[in-house]
C-alpha positions as a printed NumPy array, in Angstrom:
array([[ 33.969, -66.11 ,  -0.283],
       [ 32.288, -68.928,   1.847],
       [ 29.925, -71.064,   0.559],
       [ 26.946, -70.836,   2.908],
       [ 24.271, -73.343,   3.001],
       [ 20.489, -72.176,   3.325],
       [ 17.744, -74.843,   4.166],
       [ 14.73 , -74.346,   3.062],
       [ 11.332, -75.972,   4.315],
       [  9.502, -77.281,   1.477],
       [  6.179, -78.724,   1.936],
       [  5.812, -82.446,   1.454],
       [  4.446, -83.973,  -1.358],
       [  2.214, -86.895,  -1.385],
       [  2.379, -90.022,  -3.524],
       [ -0.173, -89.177,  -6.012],
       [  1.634, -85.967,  -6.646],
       [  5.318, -87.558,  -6.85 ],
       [  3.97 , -90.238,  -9.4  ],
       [  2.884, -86.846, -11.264],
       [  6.206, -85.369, -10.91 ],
       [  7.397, -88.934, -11.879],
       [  5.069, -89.013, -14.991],
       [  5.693, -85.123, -16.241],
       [  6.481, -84.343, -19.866],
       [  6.842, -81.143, -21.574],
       [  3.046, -79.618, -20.956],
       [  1.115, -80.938, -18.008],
       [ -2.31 , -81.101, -17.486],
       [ -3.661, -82.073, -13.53 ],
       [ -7.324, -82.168, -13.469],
       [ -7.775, -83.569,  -9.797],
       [-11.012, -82.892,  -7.398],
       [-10.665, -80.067,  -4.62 ],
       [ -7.957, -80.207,  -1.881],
       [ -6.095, -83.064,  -4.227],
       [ -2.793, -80.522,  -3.589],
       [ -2.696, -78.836,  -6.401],
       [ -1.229, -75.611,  -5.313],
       [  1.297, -77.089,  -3.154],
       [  2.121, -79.264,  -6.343],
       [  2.519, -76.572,  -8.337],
       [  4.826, -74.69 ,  -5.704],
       [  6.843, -77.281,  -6.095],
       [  7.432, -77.266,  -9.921],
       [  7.525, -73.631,  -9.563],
       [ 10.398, -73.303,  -6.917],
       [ 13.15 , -75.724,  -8.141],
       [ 14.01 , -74.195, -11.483],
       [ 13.987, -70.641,  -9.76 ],
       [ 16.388, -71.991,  -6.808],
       [ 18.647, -73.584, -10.118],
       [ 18.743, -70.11 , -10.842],
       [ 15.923, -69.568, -13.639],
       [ 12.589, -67.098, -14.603],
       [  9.725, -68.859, -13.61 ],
       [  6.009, -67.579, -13.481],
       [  2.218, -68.736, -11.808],
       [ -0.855, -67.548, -13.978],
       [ -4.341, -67.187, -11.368],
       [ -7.797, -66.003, -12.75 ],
       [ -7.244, -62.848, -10.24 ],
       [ -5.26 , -61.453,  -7.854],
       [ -7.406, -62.767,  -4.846],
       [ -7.173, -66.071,  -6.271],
       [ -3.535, -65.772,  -6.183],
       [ -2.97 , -64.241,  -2.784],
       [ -2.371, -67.485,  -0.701],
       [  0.103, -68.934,  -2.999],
       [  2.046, -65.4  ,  -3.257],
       [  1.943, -65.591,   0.467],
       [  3.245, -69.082,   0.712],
       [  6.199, -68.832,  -1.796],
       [  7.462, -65.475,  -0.285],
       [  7.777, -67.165,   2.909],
       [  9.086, -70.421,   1.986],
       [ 11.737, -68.649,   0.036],
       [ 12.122, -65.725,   1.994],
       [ 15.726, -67.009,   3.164],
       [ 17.273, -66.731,  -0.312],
       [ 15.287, -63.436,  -1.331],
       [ 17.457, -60.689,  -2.873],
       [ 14.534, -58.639,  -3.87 ],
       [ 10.732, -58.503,  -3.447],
       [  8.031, -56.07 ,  -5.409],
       [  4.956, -56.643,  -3.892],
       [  3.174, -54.072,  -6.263],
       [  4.525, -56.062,  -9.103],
       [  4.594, -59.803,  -7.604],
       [  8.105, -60.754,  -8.087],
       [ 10.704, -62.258,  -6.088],
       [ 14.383, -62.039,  -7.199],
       [ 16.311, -64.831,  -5.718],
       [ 20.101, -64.76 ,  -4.799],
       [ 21.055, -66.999,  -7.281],
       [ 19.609, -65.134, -10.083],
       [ 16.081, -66.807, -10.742],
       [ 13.133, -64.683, -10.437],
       [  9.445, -65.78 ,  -9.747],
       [  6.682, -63.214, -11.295],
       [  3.354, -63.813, -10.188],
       [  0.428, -62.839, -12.788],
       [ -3.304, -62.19 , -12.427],
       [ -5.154, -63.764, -16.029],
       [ -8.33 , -61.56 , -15.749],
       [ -5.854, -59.443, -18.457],
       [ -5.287, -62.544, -20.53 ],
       [ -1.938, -60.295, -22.21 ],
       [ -0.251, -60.946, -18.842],
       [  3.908, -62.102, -18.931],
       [  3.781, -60.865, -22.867],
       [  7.337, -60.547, -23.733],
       [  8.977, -61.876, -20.997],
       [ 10.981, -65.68 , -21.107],
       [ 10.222, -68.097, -18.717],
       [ 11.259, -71.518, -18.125],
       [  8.754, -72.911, -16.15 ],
       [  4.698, -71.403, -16.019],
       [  2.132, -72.959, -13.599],
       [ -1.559, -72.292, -14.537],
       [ -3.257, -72.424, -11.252],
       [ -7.19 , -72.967, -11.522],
       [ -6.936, -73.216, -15.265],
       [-10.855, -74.021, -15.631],
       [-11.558, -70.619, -14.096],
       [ -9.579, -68.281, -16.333],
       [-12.673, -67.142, -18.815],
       [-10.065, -66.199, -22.011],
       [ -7.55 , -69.246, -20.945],
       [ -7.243, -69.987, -24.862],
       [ -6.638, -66.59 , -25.86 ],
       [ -3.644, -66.208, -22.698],
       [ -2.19 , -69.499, -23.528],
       [ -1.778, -69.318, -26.881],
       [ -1.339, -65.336, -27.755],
       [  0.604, -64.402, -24.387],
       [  1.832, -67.599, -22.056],
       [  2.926, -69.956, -24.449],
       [  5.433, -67.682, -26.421],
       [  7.174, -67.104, -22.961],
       [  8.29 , -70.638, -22.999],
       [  9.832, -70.539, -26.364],
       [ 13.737, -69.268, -25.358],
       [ 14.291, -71.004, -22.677],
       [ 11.891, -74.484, -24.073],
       [ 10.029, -73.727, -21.342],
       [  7.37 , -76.33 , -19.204],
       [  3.967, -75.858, -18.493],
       [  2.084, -76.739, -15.462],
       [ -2.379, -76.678, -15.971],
       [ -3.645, -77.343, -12.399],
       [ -7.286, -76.749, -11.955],
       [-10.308, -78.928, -10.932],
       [-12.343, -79.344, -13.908],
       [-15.415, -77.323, -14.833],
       [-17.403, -78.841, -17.78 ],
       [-16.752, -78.615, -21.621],
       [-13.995, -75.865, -21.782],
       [-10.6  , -75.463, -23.01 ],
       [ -8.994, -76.968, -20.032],
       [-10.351, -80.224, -21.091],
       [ -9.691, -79.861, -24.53 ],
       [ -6.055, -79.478, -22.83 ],
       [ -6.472, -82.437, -20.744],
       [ -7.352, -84.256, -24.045],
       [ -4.357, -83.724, -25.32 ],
       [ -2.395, -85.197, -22.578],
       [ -4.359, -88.077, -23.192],
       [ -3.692, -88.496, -26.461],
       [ -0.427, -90.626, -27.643],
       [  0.468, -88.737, -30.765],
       [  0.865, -85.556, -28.748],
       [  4.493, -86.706, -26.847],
       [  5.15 , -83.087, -25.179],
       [  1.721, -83.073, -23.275],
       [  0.731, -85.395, -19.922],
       [ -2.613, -85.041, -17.799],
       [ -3.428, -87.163, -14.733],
       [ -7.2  , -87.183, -13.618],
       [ -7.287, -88.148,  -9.294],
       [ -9.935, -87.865,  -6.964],
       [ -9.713, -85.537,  -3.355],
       [ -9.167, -88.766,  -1.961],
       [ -5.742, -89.435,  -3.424],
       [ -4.481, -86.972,  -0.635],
       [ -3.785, -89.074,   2.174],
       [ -3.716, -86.392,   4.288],
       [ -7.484, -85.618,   4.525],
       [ -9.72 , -87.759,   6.298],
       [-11.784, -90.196,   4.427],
       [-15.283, -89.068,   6.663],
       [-14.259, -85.498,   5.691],
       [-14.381, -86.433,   1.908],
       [-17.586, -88.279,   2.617],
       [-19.299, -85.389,   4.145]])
């Protein structure tokens, strides 16, 4: 049996989003202003554990809000695809990890299964987020002692900053949050921002 290499094309980060990488703990809270990179960040969290072989999943407030990032993870990891459901969003990888991709406007979406990794994607726009973290996401994490990834820009006095609180707060030692302007992405220009 050989031992054939793949390479992948991951997209790159930026600084602000390696010093979150840097800075992650357990449960991770990025509250960052529009085209900060918070998809591509969460890609990124998302894809390592399932190329190391493990269940992963990405929570979206609906299915249209979810349809670039579906899109963009099929074809970055379309090399090492075994198996794709596109009426059930899920990739199974060769090595074994698998990548489901769930729509929150039923906040009981992933109950039951195990997961090892979750990204939240637009956290602040998911109406019952309380209710899906705590009755159906959260419990997914508990076999495997599972991460969590919140990324959303923020939205006023909800639940996703009573999450970002607790990344804030000292006593909580699982739980980071970052707050960063649009402008920490170098990529966009500054009169662009401006405008």
């Amino acid at each position: 049996m050989s031992n054939k290499i793949i390479a992948l094309s991951l997209p790159a980060l930026h600084p602000a989003q390696a010093k979150v990488i840097q800075q992650a703990k357990r449960f991770n809270v990025v509250n960052c202003g529009r085209r900060f990179g918070k998809t591509v960040l969460g890609m990124d969290r998302l894809i390592h554990p399932a190329l190391d072989g493990k269940p992963v999943a990405w929570f979206s407030p609906t299915n249209k809000s979810m349809a670039d990032s579906w899109r963009m993870v099929q074809s970055i990891l379309a090399p090492v695809t075994l198996a794709k459901s596109e009426q059930e969003k899920r990739l199974e990888l060769i090595n074994g990890g698998v990548i489901d991709f769930w729509s929150l406007d039923n906040p009981d979406a992933g109950r039951g299964r195990k997961y090892a990794l979750v990204v939240i994607d637009e956290a602040a726009l998911i109406p019952a987020l309380s209710q899906a973290w705590q009755q159906s996401i959260r419990p997914t994490l508990t076999d495997l002692r599972g991460a969590a990834w919140f990324l959303s820009t923020p939205k006023g006095m909800d639940y996703f900053k009573l999450l970002y609180d607790r990344g804030q707060d000292p006593e909580r030692e699982d739980w980071a949050s970052w707050q960063m302007p649009t402008s920490a992405n170098p990529y966009l220009q500054p009169e662009e921002i401006e405008s």
